[in-house]
Short mmCIF file of C-alpha atoms in Angstrom, two decimals:
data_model
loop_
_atom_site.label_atom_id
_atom_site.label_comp_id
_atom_site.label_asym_id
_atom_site.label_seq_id
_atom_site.Cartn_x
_atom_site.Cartn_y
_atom_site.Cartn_z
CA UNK A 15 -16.87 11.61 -14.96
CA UNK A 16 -16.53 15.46 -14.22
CA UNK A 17 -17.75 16.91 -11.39
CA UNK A 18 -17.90 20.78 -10.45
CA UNK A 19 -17.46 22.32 -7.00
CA UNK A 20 -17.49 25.88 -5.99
CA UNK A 21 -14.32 26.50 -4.73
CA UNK A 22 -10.91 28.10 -6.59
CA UNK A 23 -9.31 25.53 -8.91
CA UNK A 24 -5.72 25.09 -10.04
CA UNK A 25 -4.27 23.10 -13.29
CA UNK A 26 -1.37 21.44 -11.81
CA UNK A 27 0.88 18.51 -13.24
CA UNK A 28 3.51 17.30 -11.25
CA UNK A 29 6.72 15.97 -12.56
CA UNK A 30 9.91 14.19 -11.37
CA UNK A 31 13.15 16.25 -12.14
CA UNK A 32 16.61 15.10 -13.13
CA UNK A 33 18.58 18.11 -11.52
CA UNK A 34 18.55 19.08 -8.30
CA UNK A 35 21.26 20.88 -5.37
CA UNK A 36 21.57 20.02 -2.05
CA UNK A 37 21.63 21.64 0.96
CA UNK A 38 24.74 20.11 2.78
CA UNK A 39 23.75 19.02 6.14
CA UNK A 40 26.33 20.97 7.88
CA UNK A 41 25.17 24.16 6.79
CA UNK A 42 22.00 23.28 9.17
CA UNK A 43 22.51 21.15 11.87
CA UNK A 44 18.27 20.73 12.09
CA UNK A 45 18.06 18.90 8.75
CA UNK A 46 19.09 15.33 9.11
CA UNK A 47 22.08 13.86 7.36
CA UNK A 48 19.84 11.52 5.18
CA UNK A 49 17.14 14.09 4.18
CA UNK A 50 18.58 13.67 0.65
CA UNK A 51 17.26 10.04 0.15
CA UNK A 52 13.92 10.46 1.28
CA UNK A 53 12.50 9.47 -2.29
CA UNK A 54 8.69 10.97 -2.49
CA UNK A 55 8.55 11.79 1.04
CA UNK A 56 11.10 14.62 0.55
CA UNK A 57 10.77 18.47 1.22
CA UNK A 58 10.73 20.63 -2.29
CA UNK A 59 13.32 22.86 -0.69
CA UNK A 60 16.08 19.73 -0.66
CA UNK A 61 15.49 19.90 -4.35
CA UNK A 62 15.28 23.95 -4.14
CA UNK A 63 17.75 24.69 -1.71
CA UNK A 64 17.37 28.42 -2.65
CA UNK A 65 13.72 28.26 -1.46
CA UNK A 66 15.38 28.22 2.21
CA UNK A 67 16.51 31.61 2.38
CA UNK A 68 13.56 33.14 0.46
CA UNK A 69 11.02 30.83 0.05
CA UNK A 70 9.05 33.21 -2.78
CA UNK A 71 12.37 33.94 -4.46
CA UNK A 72 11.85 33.26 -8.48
CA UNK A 73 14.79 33.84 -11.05
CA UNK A 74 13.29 34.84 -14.40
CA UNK A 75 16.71 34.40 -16.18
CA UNK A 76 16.12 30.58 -16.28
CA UNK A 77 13.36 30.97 -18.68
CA UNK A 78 16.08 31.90 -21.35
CA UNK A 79 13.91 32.41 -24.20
CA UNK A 80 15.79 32.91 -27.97
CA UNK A 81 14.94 36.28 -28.55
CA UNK A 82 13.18 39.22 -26.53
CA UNK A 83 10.36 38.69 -28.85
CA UNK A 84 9.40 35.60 -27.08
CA UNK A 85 6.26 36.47 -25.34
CA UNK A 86 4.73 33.28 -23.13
CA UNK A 87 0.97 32.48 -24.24
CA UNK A 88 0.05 29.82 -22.34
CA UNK A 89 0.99 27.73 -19.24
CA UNK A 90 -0.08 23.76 -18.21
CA UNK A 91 0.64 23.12 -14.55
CA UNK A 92 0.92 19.36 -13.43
CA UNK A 93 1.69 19.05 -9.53
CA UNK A 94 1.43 17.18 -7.20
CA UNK A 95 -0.10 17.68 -3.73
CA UNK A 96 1.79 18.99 -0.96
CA UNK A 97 3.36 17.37 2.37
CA UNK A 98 0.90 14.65 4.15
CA UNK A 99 0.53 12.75 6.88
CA UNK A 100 1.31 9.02 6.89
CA UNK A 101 -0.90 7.04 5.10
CA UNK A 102 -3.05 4.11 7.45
CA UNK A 103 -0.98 1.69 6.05
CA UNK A 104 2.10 3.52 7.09
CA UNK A 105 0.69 4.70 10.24
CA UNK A 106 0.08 1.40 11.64
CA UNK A 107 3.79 0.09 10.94
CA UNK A 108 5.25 3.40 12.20
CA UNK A 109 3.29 2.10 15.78
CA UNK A 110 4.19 -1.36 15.27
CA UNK A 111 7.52 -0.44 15.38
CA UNK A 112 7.46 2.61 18.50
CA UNK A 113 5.59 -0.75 20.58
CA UNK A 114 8.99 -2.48 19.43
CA UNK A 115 11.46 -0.22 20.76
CA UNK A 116 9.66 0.89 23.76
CA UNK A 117 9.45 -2.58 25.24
CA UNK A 118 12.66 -4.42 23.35
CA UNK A 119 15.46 -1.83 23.01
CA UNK A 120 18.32 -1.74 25.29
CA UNK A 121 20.38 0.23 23.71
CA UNK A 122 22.53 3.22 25.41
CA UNK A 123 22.27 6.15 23.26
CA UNK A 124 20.93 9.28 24.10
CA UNK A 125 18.67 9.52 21.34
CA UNK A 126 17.06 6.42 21.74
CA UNK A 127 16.13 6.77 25.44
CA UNK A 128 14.78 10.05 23.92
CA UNK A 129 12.58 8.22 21.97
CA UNK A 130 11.46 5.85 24.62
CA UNK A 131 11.01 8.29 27.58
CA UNK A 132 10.18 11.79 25.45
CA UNK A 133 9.00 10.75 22.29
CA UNK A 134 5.58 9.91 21.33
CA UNK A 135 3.94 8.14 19.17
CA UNK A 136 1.18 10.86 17.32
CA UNK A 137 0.67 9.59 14.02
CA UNK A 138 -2.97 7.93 13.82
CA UNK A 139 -4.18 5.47 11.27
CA UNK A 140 -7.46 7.89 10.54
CA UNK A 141 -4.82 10.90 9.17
CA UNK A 142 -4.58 8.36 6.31
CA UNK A 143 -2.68 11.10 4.13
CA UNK A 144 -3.96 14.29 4.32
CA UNK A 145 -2.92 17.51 3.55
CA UNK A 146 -0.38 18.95 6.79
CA UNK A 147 -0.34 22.67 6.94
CA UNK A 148 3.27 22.62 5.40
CA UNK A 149 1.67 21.02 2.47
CA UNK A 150 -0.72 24.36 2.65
CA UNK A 151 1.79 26.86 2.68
CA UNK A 152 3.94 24.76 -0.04
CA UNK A 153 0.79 25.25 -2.70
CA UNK A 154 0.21 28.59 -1.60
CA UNK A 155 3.97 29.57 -1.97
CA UNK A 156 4.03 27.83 -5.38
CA UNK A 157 1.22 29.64 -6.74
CA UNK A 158 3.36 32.94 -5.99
CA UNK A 159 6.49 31.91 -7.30
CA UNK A 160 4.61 31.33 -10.69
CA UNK A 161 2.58 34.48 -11.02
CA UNK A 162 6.21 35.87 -10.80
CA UNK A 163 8.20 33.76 -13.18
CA UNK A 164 5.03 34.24 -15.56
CA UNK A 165 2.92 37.36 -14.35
CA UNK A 166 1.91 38.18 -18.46
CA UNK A 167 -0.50 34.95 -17.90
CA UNK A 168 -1.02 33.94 -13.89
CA UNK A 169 -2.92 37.17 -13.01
CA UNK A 170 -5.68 39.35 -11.32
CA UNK A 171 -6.82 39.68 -14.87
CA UNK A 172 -6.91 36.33 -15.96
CA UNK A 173 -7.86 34.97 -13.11
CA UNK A 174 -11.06 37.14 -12.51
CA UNK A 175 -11.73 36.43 -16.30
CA UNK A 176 -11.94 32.55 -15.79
CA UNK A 177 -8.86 32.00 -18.20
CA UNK A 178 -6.83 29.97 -15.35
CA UNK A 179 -8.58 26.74 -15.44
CA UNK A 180 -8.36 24.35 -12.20
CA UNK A 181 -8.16 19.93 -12.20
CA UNK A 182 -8.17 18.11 -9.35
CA UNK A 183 -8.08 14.26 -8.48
CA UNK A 184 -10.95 13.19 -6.01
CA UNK A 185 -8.23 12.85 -2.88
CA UNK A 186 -8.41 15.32 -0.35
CA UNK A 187 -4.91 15.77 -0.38
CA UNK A 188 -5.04 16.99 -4.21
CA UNK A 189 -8.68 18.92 -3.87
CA UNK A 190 -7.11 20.73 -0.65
CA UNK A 191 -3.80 20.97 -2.51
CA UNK A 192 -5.61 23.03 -5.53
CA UNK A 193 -7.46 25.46 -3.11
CA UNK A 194 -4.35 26.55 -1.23
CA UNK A 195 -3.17 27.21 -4.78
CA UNK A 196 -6.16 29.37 -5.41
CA UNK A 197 -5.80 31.29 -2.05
CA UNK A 198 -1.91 32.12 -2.41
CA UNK A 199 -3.28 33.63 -5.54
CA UNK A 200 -6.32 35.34 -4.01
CA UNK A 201 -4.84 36.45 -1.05
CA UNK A 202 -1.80 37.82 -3.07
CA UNK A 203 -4.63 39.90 -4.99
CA UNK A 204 -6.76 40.60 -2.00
CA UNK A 205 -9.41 39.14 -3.79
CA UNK A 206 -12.50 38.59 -1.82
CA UNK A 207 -15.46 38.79 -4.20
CA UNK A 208 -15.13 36.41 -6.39
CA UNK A 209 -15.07 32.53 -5.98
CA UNK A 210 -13.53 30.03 -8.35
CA UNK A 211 -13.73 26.87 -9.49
CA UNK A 212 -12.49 23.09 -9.95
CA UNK A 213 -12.76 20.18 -11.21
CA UNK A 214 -12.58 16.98 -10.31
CA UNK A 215 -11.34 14.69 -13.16
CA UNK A 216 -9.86 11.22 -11.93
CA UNK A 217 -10.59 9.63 -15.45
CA UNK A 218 -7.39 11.89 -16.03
CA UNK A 219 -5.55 12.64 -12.97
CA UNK A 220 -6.24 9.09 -11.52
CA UNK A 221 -5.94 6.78 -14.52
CA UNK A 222 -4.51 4.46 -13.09
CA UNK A 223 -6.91 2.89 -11.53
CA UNK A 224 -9.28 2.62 -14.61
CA UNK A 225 -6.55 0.89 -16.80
CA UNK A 226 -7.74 -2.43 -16.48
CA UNK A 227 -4.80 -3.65 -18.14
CA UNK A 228 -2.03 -1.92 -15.31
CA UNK A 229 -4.00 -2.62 -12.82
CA UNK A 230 -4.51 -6.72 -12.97
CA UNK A 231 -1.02 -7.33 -14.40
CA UNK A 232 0.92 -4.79 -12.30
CA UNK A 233 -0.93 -3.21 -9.49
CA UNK A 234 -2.35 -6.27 -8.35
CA UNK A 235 -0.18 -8.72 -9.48
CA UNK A 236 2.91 -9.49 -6.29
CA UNK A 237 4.96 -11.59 -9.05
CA UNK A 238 5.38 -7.80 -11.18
CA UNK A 239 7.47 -6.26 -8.29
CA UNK A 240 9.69 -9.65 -7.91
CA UNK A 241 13.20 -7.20 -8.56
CA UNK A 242 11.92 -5.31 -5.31
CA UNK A 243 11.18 -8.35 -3.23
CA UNK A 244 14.92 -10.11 -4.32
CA UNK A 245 16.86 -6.56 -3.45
CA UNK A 246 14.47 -6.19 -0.31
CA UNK A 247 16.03 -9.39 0.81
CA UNK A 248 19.35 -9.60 -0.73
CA UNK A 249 22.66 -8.78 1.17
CA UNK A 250 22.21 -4.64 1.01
CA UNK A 251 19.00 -4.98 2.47
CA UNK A 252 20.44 -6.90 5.28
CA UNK A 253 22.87 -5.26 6.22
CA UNK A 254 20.44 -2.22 7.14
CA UNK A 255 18.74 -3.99 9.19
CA UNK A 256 21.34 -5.54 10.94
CA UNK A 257 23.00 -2.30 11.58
CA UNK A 258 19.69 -1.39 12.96
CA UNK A 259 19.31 -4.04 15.53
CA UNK A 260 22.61 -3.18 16.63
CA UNK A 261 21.88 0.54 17.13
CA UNK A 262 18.86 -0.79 19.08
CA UNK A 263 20.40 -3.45 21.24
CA UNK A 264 17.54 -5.93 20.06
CA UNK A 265 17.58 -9.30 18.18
CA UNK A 266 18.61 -9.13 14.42
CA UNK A 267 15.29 -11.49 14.35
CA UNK A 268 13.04 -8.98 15.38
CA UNK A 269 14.01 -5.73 12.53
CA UNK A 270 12.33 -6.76 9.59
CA UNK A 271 12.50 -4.52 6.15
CA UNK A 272 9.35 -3.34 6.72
CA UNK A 273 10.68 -1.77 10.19
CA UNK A 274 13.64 -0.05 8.32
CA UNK A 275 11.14 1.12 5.89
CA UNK A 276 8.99 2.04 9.25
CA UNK A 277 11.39 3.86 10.75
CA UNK A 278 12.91 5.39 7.41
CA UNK A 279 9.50 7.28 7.26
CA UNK A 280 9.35 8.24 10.78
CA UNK A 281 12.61 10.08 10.14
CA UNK A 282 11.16 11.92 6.85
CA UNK A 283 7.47 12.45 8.32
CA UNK A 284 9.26 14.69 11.05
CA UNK A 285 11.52 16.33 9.21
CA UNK A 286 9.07 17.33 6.16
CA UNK A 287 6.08 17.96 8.51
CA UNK A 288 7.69 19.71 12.01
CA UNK A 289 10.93 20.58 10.70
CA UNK A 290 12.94 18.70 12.76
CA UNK A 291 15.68 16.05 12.98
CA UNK A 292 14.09 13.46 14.78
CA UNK A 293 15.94 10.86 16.71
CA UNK A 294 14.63 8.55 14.73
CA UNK A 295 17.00 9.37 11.71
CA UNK A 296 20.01 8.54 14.14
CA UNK A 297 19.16 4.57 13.08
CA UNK A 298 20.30 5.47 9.79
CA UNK A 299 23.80 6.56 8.18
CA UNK A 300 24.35 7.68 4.74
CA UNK A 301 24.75 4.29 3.71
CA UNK A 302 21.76 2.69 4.76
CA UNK A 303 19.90 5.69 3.23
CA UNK A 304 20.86 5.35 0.02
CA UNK A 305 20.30 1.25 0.20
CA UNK A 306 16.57 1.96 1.40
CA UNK A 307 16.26 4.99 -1.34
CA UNK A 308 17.58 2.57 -4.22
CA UNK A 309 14.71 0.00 -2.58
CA UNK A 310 12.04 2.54 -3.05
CA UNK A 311 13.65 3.33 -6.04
CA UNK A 312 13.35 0.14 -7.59
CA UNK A 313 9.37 -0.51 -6.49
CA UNK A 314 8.83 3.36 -8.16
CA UNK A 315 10.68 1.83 -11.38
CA UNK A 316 8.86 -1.29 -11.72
CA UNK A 317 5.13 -0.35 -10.48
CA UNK A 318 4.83 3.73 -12.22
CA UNK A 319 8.34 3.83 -14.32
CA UNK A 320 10.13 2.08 -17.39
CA UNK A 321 9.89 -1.68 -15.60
CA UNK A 322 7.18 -2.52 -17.53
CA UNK A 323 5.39 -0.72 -20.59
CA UNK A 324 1.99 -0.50 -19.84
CA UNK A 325 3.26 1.53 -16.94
CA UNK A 326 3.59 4.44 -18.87
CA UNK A 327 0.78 3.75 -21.52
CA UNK A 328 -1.94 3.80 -18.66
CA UNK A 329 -0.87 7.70 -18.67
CA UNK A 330 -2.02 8.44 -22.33
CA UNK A 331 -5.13 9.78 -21.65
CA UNK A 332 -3.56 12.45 -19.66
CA UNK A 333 -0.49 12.80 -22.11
CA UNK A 334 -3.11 13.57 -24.96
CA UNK A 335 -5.23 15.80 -22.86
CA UNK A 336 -1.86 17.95 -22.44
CA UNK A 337 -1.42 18.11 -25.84
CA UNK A 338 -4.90 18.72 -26.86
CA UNK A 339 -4.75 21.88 -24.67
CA UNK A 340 -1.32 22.83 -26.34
CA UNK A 341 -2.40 22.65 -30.17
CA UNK A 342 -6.09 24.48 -29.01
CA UNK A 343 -3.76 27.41 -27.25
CA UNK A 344 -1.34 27.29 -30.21
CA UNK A 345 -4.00 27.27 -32.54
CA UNK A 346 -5.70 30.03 -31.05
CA UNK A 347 -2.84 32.19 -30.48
CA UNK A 348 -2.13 31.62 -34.77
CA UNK A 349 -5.35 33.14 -35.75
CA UNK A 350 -5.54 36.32 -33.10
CA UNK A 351 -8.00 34.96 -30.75
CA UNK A 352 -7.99 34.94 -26.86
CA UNK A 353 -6.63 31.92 -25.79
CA UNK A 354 -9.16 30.62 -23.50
CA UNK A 355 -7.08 28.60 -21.43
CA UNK A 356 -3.80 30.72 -20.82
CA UNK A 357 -3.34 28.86 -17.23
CA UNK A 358 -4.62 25.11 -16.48
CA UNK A 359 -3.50 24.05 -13.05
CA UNK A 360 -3.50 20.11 -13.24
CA UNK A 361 -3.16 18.60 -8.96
CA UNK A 362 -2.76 14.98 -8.43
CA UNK A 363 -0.42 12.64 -7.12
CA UNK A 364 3.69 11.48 -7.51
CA UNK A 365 2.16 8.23 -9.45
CA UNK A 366 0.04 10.79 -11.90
CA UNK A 367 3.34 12.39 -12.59
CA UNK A 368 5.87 9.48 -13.15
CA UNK A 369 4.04 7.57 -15.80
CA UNK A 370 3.63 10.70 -17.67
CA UNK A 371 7.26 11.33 -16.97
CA UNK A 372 8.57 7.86 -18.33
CA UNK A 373 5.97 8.77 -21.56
CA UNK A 374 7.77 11.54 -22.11
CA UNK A 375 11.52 9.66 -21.74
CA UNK A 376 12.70 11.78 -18.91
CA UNK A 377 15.16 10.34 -16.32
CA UNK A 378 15.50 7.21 -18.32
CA UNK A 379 19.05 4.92 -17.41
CA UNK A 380 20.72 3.06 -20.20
CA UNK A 381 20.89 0.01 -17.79
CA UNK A 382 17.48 -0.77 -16.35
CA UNK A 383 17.39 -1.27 -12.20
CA UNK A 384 17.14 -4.58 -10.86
CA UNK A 385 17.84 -6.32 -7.70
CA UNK A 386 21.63 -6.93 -8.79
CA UNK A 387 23.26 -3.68 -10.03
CA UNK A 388 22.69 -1.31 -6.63
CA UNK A 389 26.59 -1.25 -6.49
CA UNK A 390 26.72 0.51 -10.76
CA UNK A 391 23.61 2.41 -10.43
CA UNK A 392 24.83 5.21 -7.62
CA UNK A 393 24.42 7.97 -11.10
CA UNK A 394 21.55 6.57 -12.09
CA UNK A 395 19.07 9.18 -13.45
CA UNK A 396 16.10 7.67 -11.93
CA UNK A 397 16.21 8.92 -8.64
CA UNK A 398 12.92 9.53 -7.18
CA UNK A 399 14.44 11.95 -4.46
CA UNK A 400 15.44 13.73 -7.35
CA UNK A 401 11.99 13.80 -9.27
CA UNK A 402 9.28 14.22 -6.98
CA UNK A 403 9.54 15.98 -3.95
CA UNK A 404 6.14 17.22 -2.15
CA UNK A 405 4.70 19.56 -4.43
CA UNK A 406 6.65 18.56 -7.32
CA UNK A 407 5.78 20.18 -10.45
CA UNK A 408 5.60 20.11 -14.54
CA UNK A 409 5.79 23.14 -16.14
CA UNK A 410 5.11 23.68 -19.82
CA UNK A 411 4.92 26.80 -21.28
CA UNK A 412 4.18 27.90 -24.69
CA UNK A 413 5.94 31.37 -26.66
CA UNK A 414 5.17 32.92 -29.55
CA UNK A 415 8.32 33.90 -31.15
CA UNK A 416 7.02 35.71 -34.16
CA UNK A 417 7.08 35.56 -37.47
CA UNK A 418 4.75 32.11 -36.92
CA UNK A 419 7.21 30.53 -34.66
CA UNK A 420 6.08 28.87 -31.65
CA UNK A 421 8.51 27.27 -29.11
CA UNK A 422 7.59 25.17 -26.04
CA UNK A 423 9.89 25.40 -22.85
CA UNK A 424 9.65 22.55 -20.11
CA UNK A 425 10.29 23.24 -16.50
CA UNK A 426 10.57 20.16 -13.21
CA UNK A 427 10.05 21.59 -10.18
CA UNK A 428 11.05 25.44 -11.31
CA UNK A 429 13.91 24.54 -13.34
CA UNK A 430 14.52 24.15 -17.26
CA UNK A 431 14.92 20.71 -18.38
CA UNK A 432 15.40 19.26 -21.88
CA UNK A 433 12.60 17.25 -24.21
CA UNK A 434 14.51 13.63 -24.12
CA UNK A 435 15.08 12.66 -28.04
CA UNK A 436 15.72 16.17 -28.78
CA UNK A 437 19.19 17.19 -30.33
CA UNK A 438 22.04 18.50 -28.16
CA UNK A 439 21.49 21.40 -30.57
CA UNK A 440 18.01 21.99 -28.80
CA UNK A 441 17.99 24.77 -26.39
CA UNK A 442 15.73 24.25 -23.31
CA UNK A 443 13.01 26.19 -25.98
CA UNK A 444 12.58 24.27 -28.87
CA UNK A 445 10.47 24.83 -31.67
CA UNK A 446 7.07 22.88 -30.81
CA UNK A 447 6.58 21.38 -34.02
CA UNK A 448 9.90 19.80 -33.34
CA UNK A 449 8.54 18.86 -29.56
CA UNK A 450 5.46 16.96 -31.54
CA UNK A 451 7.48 15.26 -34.67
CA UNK A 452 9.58 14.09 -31.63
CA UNK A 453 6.43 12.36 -29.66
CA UNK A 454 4.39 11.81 -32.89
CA UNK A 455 3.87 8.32 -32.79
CA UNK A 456 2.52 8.63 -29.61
CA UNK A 457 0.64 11.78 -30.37
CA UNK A 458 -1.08 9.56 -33.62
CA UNK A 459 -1.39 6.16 -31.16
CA UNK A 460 -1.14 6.20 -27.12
CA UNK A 461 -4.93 5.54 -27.49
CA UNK A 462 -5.87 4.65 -23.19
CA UNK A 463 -8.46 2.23 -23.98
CA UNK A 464 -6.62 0.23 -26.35
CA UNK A 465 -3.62 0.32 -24.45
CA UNK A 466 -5.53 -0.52 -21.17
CA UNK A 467 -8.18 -3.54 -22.16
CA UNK A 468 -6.61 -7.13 -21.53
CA UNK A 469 -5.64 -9.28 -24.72
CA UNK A 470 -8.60 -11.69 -25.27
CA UNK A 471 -7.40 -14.53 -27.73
CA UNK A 472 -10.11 -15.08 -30.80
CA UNK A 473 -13.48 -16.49 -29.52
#
């Protein structure tokens, strides 16, 4: 169901990426070591290192279009929210394990009696994932970066003519996500008289939790993440921990996983919410970090990714409302209309975007990931560090070329990436009747409530 609220709205659709720079660590001694592996709980600017110096610097030579006749018609936006604060669940195990070293570590370091006599504990269970004031900023930055890389369609002009179109998922994360998207623009445009709005669509931005199917024989079901549970356990695993109770001069008996994982998130909730390199990131070396990132990896692979294939089917009704909006802007543009939708702002979460992702075929490893092969999977392609950052983003952008042509450039997180199944021969702009001949048996099936309703044998 569709609900409408007065307030700006953004179409956003957020979407893992495959590549990404670094900052090195020793450029700035304030970002930690590890901030590379912190999966979804990563800053955008470790995947946009650029953003550091200039965080509203765009470069429009990336869009690369064939000819100077190219002229962009019509943008769909998925992204996902910006930084939050711990969820409840992870709340409560970030305090579970603060009680832990405050009363059982003996260790001698200086950043650990930091953390017992400076440190405190300030993440509550009732923050339960909102939207942090970085996360503000990140939407509001975003929303300038675009109406520079594409000022022809995200404008005063289309804006004030309702042709940018705003979707939202229920959260408050997403909803407050989407109107810091609207105010970067409105505030870039001083506008003041006018409101905007968005709606809320979790049928699409949220499906899965209405695909039966997913959610009964993945979501819910322990025995679907069994890789995760086996590498959680296995030697790599241990070894983190051990190192851990070492560092803090406690008993190997009392650092489980899920206190690695604890303090793993204490170290990235600092650093992408304060800015700082916490003490808590000196329990972890490089090492360890990538062991817990190929962890979260794995349970990212198996619950949203290629593990299983309903995984990526629950996301059809979203992959065909994308489309739908393509062919009505393409078809529009053809026979000299307005395009009525030149911007839709989609704004949900990193599990809207990596089912849709794994639809598509991006970031997709000849070898699947398992509990075993952490030692031959260090270039994998799935790498959720990689793909969806905090305010991750799809971008897909349609051109008219002339002469009838139409081409359809896709862009992860501000950068040009290439349609899987495509030729080499395809430029990051290929022609987008070649983009749907290459998804057509999805566009002509990938129907959600077939894919979604459980098999029921013959009555």
């Amino acid at each position: 169901m569709t609900f409408f609220r007065k307030f700006t709205v953004i179409h956003v659709l957020i979407i893992p990426c495959c590549v990404v720079n670094y900052v090195t660590p020793e450029e700035n001694v304030d970002i930690p070591s590890i901030a590379k592996y912190f999966n979804t709980k990563g800053r955008y600017e470790e995947v946009n290192p650029h953003l550091l110096k200039d965080i509203l610097a765009v470069n429009t030579s990336i869009l690369q279009p064939p000819s100077a006749q190219c002229q962009p018609f019509h943008l769909t936006a998925i992204i996902r929210h910006g930084t939050r604060y711990p969820t409840s669940k992870n709340a409560k195990e970030m305090q579970q394990l603060y009680n832990m070293v405050l009363h059982n570590a003996t260790g001698e370091e200086s950043w650990l009696r930091e953390i017992q006599s400076q440190w405190r504990m300030w993440y509550t269970e009732d923050m339960d994932g909102r939207l942090v004031q970085k996360g503000v900023k990140e939407l509001k930055h975003l929303a300038i970066r675009l109406s520079k890389l594409f000022p022809s369609l995200i404008s005063e002009e289309k804006l004030r003519g309702g042709y940018i179109k705003f979707i939202t998922s229920s959260k408050h994360r997403c909803v407050n996500s989407t109107l810091s998207f609207k105010a970067g623009l409105t505030e870039l445009w001083v506008i003041t008289d006018q409101d905007f709005d968005h709606a809320i669509n979790d049928s699409v931005m949220r499906f899965f939790d209405h695909c039966t199917k997913y959610v009964q024989e993945v979501d819910n079901n322990s025995s679907a993440l069994s890789e995760i549970n086996k590498f959680r356990q296995g030697p790599e695993m241990r070894r983190v921990t051990k190192k851990m109770a070492d560092r803090l001069g406690v008993q190997y008996s009392l650092i489980t996983q899920d206190m690695a994982d604890a303090a793993f998130y204490l170290c990235a909730y600092e650093f992408a919410i304060k800015a700082v390199n916490s003490p808590w990131c000196q329990l972890f070396d490089e090492e360890d970090a990538k062991v817990i990132e190929y962890a979260s990896d794995l349970r990212e692979y198996w619950k949203r990714g290629y593990g299983y294939d309903i995984n990526s089917k629950s996301s059809c009704i979203l992959f065909h409302d994308v489309f739908n909006r393509l062919n009505k802007a393409a078809s529009e543009n053809k026979s000299g209309q307005q395009v009525t939708e030149a911007v839709t702002v989609q704004v949900g979460h990193a599990d809207t975007l990596l089912p849709l992702l794994t639809l598509l075929g991006f970031f997709k490893d000849n070898v699947s990931l398992n509990s075993s092969n952490y030692a031959t999977q260090t270039q994998r392609s799935f790498r959720t560090s990689h793909m969806l950052p905090y305010a991750a983003n799809l971008l897909l952008v349609l051109y008219d070329c002339g002469a009838g042509e139409l081409r359809l450039q896709a862009l992860l997180n501000e950068k040009p990436v290439t349609f899987p199944g495509l030729s080499d021969q395809q430029t990051s702009m290929p022609r987008y009747e070649d983009v749907k001949e290459n998804y057509r048996e999805l566009l002509q099936g990938c129907d959600f409530e077939t894919e979604c309703q459980l098999f029921k044998g013959p009555a």
